[in-house]
PDB file of C-alpha atoms in Angstrom:
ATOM      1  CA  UNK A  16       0.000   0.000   0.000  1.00 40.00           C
ATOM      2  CA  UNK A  17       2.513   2.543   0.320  1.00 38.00           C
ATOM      3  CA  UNK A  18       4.483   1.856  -2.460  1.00 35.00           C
ATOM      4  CA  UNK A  19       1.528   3.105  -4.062  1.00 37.00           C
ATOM      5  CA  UNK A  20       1.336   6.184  -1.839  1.00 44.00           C
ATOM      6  CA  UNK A  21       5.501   6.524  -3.471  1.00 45.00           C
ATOM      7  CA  UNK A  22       4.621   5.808  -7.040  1.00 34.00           C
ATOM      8  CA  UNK A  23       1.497   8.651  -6.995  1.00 39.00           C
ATOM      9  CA  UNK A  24       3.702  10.956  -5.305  1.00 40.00           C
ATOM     10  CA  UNK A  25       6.490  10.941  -7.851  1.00 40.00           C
ATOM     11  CA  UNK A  26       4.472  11.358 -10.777  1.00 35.00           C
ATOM     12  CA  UNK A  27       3.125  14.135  -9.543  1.00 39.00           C
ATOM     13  CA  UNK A  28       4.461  17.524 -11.565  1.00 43.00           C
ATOM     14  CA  UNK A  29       8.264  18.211 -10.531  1.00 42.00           C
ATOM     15  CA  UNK A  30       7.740  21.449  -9.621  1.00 41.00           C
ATOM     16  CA  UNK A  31       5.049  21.046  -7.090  1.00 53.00           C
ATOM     17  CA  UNK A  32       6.448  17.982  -5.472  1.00 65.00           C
ATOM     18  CA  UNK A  33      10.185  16.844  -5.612  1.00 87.00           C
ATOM     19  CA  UNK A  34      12.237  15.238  -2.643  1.00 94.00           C
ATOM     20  CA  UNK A  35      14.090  17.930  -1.211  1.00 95.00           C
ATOM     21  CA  UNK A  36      17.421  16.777   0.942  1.00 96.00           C
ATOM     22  CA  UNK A  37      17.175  18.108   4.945  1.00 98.00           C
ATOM     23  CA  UNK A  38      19.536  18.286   7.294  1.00 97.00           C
ATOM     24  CA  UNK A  39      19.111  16.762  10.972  1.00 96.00           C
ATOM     25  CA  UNK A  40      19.845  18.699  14.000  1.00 95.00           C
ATOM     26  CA  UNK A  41      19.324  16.740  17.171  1.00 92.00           C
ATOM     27  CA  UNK A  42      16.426  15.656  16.119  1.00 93.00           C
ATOM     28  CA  UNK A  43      14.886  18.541  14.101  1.00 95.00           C
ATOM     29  CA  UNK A  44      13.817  18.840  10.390  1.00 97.00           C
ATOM     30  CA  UNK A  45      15.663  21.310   8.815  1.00 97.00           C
ATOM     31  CA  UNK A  46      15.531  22.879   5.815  1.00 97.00           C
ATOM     32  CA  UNK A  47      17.512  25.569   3.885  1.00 97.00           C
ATOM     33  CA  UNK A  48      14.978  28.812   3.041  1.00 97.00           C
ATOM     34  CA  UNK A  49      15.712  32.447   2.774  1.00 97.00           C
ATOM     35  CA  UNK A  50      14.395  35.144   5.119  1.00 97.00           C
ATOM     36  CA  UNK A  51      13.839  39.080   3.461  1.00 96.00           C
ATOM     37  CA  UNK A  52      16.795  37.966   1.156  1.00 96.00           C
ATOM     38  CA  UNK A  53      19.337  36.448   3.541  1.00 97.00           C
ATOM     39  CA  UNK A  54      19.912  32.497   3.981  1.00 98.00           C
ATOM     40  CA  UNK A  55      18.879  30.935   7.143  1.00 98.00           C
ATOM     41  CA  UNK A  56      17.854  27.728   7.984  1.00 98.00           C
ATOM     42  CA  UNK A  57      14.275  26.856   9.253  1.00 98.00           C
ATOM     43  CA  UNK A  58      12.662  23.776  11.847  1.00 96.00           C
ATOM     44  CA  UNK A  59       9.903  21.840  10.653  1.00 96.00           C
ATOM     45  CA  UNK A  60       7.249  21.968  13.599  1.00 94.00           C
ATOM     46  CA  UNK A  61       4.306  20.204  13.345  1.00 94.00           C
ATOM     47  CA  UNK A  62       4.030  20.829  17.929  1.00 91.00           C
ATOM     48  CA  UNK A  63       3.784  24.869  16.966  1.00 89.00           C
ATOM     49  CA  UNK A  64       0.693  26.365  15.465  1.00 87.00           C
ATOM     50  CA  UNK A  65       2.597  29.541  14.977  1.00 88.00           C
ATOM     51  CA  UNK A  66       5.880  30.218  13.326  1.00 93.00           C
ATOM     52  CA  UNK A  67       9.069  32.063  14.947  1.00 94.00           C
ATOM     53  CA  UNK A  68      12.168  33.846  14.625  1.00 96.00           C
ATOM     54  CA  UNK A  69      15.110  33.638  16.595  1.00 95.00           C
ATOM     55  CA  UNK A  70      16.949  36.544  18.562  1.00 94.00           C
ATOM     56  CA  UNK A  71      20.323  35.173  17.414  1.00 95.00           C
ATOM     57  CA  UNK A  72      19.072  36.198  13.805  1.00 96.00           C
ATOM     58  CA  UNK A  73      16.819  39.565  14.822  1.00 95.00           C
ATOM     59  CA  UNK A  74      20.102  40.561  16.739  1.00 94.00           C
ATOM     60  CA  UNK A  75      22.607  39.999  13.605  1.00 95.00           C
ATOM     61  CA  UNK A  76      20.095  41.743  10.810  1.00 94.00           C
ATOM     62  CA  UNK A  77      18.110  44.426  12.856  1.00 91.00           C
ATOM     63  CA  UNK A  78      17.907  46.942   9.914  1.00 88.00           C
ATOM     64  CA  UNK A  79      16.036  43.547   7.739  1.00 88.00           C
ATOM     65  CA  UNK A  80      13.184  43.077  10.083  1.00 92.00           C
ATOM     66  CA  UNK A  81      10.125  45.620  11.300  1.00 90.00           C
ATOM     67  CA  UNK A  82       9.120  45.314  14.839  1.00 88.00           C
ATOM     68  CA  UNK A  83       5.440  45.916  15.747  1.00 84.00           C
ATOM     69  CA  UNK A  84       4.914  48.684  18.365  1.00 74.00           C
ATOM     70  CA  UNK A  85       2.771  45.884  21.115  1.00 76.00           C
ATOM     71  CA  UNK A  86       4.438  42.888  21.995  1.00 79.00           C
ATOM     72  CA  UNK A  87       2.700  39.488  21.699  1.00 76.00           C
ATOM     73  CA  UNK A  88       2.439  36.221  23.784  1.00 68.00           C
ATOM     74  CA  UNK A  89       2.611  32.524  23.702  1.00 69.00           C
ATOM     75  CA  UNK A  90       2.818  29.321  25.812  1.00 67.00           C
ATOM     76  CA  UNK A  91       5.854  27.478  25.362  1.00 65.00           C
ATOM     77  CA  UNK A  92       6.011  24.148  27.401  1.00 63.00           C
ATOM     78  CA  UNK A  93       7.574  26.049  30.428  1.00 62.00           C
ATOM     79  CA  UNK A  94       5.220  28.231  30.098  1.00 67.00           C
ATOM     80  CA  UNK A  95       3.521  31.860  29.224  1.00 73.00           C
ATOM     81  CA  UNK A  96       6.074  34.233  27.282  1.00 76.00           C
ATOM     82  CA  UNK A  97       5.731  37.611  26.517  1.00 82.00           C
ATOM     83  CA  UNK A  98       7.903  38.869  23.175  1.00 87.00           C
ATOM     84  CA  UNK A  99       8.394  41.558  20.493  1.00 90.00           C
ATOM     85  CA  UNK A 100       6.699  40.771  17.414  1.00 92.00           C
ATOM     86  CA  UNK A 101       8.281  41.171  13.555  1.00 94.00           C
ATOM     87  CA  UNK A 102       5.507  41.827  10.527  1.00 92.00           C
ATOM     88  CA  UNK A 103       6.316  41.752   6.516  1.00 94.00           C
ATOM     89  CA  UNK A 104       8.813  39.164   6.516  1.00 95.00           C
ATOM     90  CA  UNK A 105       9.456  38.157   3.400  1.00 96.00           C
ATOM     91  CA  UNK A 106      10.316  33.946   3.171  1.00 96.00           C
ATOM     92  CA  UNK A 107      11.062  31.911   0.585  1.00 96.00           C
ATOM     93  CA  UNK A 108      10.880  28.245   0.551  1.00 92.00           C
ATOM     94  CA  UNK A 109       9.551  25.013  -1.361  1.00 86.00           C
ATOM     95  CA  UNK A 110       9.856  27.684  -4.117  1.00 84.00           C
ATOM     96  CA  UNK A 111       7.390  29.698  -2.979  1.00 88.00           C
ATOM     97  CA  UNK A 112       7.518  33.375  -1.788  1.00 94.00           C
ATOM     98  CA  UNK A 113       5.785  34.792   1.401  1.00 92.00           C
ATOM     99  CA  UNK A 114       4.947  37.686   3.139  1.00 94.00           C
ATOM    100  CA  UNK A 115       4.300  36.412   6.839  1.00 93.00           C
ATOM    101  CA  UNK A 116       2.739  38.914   9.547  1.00 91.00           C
ATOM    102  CA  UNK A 117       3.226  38.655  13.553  1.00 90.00           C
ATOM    103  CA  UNK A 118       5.800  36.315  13.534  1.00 94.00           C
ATOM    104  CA  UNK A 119       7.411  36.702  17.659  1.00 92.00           C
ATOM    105  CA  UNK A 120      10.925  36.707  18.419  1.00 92.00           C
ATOM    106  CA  UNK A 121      12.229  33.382  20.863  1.00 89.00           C
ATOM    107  CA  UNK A 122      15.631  31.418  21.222  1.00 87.00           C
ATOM    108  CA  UNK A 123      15.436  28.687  18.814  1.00 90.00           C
ATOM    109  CA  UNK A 124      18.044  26.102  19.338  1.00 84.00           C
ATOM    110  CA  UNK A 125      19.447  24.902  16.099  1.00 91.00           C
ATOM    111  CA  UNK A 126      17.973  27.277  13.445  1.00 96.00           C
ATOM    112  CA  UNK A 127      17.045  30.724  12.763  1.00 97.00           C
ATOM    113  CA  UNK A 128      13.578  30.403  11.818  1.00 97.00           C
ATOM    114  CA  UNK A 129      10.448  27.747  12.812  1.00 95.00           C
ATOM    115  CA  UNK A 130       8.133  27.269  10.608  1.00 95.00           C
ATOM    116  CA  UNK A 131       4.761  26.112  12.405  1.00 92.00           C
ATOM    117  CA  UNK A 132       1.359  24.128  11.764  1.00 89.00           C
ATOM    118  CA  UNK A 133      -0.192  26.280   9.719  1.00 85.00           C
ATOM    119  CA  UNK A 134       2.450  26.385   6.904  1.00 86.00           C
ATOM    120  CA  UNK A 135       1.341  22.981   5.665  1.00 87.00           C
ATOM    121  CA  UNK A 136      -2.415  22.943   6.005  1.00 85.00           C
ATOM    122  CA  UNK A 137      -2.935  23.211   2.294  1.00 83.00           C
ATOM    123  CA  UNK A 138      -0.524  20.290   1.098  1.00 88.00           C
ATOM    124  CA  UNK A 139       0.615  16.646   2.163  1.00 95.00           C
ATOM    125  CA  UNK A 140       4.001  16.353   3.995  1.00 96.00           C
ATOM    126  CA  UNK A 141       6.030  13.614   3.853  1.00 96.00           C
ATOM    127  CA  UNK A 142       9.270  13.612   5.510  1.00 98.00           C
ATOM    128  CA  UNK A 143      11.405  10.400   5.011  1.00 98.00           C
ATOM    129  CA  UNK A 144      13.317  10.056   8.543  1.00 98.00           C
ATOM    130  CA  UNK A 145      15.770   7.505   7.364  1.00 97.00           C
ATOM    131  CA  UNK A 146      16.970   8.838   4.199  1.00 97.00           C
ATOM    132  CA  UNK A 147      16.760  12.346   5.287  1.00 98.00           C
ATOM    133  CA  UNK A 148      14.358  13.964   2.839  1.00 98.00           C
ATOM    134  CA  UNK A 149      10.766  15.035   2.084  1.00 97.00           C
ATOM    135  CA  UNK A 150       8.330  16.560   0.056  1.00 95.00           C
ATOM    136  CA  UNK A 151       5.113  18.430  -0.253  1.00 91.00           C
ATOM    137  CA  UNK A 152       2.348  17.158  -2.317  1.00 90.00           C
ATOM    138  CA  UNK A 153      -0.761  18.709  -3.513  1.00 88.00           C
ATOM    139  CA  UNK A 154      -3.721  17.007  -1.513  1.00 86.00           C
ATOM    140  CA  UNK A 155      -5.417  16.039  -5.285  1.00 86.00           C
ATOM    141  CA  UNK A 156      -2.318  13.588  -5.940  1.00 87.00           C
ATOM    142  CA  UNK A 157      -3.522  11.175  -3.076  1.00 88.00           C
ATOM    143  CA  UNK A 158      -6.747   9.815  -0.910  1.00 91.00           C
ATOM    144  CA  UNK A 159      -4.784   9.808   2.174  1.00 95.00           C
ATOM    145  CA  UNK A 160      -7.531   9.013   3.735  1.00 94.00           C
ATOM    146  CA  UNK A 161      -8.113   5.632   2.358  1.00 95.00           C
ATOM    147  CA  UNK A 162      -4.484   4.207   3.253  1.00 95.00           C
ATOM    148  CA  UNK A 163      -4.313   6.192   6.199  1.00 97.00           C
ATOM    149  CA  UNK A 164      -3.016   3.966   8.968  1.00 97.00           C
ATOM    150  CA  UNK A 165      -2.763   6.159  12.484  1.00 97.00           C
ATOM    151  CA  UNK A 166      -5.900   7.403  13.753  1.00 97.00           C
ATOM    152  CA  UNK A 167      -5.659  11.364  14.204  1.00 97.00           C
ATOM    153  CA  UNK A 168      -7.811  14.103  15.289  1.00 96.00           C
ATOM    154  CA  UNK A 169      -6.679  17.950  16.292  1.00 95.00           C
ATOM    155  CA  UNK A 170      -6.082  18.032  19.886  1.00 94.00           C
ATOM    156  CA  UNK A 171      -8.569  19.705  22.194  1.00 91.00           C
ATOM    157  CA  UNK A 172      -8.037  23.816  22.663  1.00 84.00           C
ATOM    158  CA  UNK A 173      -5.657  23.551  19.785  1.00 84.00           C
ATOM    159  CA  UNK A 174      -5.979  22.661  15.770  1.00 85.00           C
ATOM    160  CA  UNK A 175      -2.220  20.794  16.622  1.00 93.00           C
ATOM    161  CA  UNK A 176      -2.079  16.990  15.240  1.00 96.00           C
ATOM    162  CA  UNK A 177      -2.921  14.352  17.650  1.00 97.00           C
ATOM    163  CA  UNK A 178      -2.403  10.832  17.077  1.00 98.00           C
ATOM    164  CA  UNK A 179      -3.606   7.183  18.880  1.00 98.00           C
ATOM    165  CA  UNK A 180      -0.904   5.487  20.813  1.00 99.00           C
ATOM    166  CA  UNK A 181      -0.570   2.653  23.215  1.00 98.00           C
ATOM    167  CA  UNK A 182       1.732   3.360  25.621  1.00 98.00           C
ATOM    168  CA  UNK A 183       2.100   0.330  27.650  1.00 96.00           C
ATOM    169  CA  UNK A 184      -0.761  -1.225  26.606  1.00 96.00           C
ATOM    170  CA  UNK A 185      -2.598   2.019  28.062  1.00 97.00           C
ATOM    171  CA  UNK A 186      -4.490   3.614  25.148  1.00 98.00           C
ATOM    172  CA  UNK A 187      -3.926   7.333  24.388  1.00 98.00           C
ATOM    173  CA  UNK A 188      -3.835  10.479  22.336  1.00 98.00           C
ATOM    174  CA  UNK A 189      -0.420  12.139  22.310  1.00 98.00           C
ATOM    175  CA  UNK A 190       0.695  15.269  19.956  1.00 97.00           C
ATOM    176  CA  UNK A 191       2.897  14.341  16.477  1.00 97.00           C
ATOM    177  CA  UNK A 192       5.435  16.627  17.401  1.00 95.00           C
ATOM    178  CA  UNK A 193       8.413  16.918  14.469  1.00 96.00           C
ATOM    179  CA  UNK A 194      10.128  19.147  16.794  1.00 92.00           C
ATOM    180  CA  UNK A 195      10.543  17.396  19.680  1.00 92.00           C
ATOM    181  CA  UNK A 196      14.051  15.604  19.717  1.00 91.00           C
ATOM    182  CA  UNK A 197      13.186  13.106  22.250  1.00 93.00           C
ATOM    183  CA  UNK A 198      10.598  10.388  21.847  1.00 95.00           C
ATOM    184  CA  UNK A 199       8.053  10.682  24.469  1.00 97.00           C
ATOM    185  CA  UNK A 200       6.684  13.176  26.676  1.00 95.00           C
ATOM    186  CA  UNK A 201       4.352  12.344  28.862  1.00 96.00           C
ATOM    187  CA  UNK A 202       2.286  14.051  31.777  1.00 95.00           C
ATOM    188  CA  UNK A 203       2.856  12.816  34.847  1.00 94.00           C
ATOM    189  CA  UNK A 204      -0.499  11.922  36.307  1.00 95.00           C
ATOM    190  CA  UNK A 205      -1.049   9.557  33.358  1.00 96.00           C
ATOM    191  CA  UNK A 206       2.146   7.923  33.716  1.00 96.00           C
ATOM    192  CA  UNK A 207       1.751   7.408  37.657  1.00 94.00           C
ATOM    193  CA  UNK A 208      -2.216   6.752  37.534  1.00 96.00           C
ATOM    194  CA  UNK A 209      -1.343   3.959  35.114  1.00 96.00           C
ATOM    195  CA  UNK A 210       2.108   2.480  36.872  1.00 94.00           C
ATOM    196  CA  UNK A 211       3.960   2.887  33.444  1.00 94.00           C
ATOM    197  CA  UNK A 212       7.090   3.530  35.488  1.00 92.00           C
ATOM    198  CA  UNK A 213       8.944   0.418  35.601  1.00 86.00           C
ATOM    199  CA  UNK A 214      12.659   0.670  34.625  1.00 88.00           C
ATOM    200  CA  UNK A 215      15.310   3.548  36.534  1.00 93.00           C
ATOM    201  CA  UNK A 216      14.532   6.995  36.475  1.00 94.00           C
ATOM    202  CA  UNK A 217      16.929   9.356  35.907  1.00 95.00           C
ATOM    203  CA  UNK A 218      17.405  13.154  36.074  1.00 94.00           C
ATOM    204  CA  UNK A 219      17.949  14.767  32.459  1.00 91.00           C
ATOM    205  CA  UNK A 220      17.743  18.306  30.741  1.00 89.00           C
ATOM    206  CA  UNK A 221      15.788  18.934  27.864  1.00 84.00           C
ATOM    207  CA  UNK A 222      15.469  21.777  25.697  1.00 75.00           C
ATOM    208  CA  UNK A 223      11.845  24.254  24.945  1.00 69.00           C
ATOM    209  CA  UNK A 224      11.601  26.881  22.522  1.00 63.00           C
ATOM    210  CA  UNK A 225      12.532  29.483  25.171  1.00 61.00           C
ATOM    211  CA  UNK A 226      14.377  27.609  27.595  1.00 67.00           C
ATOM    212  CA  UNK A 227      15.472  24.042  28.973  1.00 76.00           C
ATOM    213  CA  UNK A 228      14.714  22.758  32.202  1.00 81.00           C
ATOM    214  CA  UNK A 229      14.744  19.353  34.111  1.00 90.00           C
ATOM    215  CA  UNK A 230      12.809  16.072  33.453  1.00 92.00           C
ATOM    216  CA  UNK A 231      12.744  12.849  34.959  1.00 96.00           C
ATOM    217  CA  UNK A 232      13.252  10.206  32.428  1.00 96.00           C
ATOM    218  CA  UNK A 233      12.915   6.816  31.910  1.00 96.00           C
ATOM    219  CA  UNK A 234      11.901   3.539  29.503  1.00 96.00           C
ATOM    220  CA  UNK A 235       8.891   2.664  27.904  1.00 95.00           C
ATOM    221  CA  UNK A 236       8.742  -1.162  27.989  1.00 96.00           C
ATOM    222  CA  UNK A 237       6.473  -0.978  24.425  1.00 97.00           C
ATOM    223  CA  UNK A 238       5.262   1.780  22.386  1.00 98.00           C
ATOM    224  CA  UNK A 239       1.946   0.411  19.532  1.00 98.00           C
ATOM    225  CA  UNK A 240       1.707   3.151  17.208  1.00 98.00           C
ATOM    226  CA  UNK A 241      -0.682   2.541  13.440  1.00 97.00           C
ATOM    227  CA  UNK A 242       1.081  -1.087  12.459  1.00 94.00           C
ATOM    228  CA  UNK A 243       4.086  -1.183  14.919  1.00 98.00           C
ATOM    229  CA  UNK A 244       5.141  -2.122  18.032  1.00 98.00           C
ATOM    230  CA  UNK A 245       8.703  -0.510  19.610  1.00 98.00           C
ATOM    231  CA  UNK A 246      10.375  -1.625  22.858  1.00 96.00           C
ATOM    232  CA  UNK A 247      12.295   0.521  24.898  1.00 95.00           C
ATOM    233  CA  UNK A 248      11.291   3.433  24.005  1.00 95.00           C
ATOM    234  CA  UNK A 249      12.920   6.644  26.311  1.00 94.00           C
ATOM    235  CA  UNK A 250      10.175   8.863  27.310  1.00 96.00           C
ATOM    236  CA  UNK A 251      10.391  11.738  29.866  1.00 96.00           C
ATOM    237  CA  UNK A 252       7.765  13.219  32.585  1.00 95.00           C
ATOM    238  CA  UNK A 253       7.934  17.005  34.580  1.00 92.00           C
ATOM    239  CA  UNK A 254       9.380  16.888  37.983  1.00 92.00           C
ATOM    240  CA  UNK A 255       6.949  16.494  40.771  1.00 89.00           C
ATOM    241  CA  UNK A 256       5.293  19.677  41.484  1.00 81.00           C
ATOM    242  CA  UNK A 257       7.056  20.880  38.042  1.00 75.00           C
ATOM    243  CA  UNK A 258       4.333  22.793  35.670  1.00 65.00           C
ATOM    244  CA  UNK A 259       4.826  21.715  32.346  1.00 61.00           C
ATOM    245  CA  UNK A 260       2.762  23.590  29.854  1.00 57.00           C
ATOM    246  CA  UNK A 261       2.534  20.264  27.252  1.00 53.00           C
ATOM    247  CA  UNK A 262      -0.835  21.920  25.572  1.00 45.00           C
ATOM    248  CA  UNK A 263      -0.909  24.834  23.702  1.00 47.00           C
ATOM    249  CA  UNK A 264      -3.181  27.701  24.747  1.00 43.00           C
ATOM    250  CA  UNK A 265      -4.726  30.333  22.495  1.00 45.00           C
ATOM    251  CA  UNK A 266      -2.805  32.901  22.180  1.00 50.00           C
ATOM    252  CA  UNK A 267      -1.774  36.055  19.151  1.00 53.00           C
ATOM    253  CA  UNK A 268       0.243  33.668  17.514  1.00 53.00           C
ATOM    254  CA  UNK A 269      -2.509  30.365  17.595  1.00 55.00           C
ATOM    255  CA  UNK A 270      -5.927  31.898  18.060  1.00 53.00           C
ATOM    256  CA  UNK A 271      -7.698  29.022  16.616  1.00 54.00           C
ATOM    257  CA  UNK A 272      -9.136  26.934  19.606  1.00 54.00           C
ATOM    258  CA  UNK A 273     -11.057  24.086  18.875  1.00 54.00           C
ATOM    259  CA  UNK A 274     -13.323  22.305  21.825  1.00 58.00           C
ATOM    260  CA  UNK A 275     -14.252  19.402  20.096  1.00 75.00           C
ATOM    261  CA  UNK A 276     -10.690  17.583  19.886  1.00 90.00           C
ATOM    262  CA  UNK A 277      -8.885  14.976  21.807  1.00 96.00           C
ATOM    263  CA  UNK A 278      -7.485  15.888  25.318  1.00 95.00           C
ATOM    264  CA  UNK A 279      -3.962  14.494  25.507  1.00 96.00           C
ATOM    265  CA  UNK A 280      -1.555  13.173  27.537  1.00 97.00           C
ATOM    266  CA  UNK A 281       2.041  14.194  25.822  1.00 96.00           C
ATOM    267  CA  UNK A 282       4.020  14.649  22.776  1.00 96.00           C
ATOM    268  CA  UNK A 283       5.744  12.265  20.333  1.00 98.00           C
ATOM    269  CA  UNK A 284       8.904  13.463  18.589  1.00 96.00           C
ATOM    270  CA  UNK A 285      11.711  12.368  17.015  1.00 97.00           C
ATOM    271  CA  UNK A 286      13.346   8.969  19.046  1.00 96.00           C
ATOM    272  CA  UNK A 287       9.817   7.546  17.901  1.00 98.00           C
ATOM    273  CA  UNK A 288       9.662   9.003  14.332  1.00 98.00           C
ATOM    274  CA  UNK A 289      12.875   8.551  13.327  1.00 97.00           C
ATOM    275  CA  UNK A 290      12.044   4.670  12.385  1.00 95.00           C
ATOM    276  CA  UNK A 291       9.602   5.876   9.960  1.00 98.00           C
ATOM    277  CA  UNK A 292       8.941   7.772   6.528  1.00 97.00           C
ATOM    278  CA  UNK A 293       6.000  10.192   7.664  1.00 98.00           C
ATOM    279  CA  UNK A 294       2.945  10.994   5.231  1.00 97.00           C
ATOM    280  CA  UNK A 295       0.391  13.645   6.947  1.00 96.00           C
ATOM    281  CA  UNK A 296      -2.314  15.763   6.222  1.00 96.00           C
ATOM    282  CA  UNK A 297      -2.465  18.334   8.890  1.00 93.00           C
ATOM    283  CA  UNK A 298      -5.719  20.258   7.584  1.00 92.00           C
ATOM    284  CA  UNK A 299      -8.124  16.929   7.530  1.00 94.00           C
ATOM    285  CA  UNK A 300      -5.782  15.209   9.704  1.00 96.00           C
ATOM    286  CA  UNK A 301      -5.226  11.574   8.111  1.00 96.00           C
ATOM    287  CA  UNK A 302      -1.654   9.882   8.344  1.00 97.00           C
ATOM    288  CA  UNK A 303       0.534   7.098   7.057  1.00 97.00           C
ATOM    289  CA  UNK A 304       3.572   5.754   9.164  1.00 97.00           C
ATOM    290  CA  UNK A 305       5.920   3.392   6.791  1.00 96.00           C
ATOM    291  CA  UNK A 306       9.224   1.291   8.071  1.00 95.00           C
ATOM    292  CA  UNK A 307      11.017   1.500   4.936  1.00 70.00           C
TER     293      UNK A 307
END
């Protein structure tokens, strides 16, 4: 079945959808674009329904970027943040050019620029972890839908992707998250109401948009996710009496909220993914997971 997802996808017209080479930055997509003329590189973030510059690159080309007079807001997963704000900048990528409006500044780890959700709502994304490439397809090229094989739905408060997992054997929604480097994270009630906790726990720091901060962190003994089943999977949890913002809240940047989604308990990212070519349709939210 997927080879036929390939062999639709590559007769599709070059110039709307070619592989494109990426590069892999502990554990993020990235991809080469240009920002009002000047080369930077960009993350691919499905866990972001807005997208972001970083101060590193506002601070080296002030005189390229305009800064709105009222500063904006967001929830990163340590929480609220309050930033400035850049409108008209000018991207180019996938061969297309942009003008992009109230994009906020934050320090990006490993790139100058993320580009979030709502970039790929009107085409099919399909990165291919292993061989470290992808492509955007117009959604007339394939039914997604009918060789879908993860069950998806946006996630409650937020249009971001949501997926079915068993964690465990514990059934559960969790957020497909392409830039999150680890491979689980989990909130802590669900992992102690449901005794998942059974190898060593140790102290680790992990990285947020805006910060990094201190999980606990342990194994999975088995991960199910659409035809698979992985063992061991690492998957981390806040400290006790830690906040951990894992949901996204409206805010300038995201105001779409929608009530009628899937509460979850975490985020997937890339120790899970990287298995797997990805094929995903954020705007009706249908997905194909392939072990090539």
């Amino acid at each position: 079945m997927f080879l036929t997802l390939l062999i639709v996808f590559t007769t599709v017209d070059k110039a709307q959808a070619q592989w494109q080479p990426f590069e892999l930055v502990n554990g993020k997509v990235v991809i080469d674009i240009h920002l009002n003329g000047i080369p930077a590189k960009a993350i691919i973030d499905s866990g972001q329904n807005f997208h972001a510059i970083s101060t590193d690159f506002s601070e080296r080309y002030p005189e390229n970027l305009k800064v709105e007079r009222n500063k904006g807001y967001f929830v990163d997963i340590s929480g609220p943040v309050k930033t400035p704000v850049f409108t008209s900048v000018k991207a180019k990528l996938f061969g297309a050019d942009l003008e992009l409006q109230y994009i906020p500044k934050v320090n990006i780890n490993d790139a100058d620029f993320i580009l979030g959700l709502s970039f790929f709502k009107g085409l099919i994304l399909q990165i291919d972890y292993p061989n470290k490439r992808l492509q955007m397809v117009p959604r007339s090229a394939i039914d997604l839908k009918s060789v879908a094989n993860i069950e998806m739905r946006p996630e409650q408060n937020s249009t971001l992707p949501a997926i079915k997992v068993q964690v465990n054997g514990e059934s559960t929604w969790v957020v497909l998250d392409t830039g999150y480097e680890k491979g689980l994270f989990l909130k802590r009630n669900f992992v102690i109401d449901n005794n998942l906790v059974e190898s060593d726990v140790e102290k680790v720091e992990i990285n947020s948009l805006t910060d990094s901060f201190y999980v606990e962190q342990f194994s999975i003994n088995t991960l199910n996710i659409a035809n698979y089943e992985l063992e061991n999977i690492l998957s981390q949890i806040p400290l006790e009496n830690q906040a951990a913002h894992i949901y996204q809240k409206r805010s300038r940047f995201n105001p779409d909220k929608l009530k009628r989604g899937v509460k979850t308990s975490g985020k997937l990212g890339y120790d899970v993914l990287k298995h797997f070519i990805l094929t995903i349709d954020f705007k009706h939210y249908n997905a194909h997971l392939w072990a090539g």
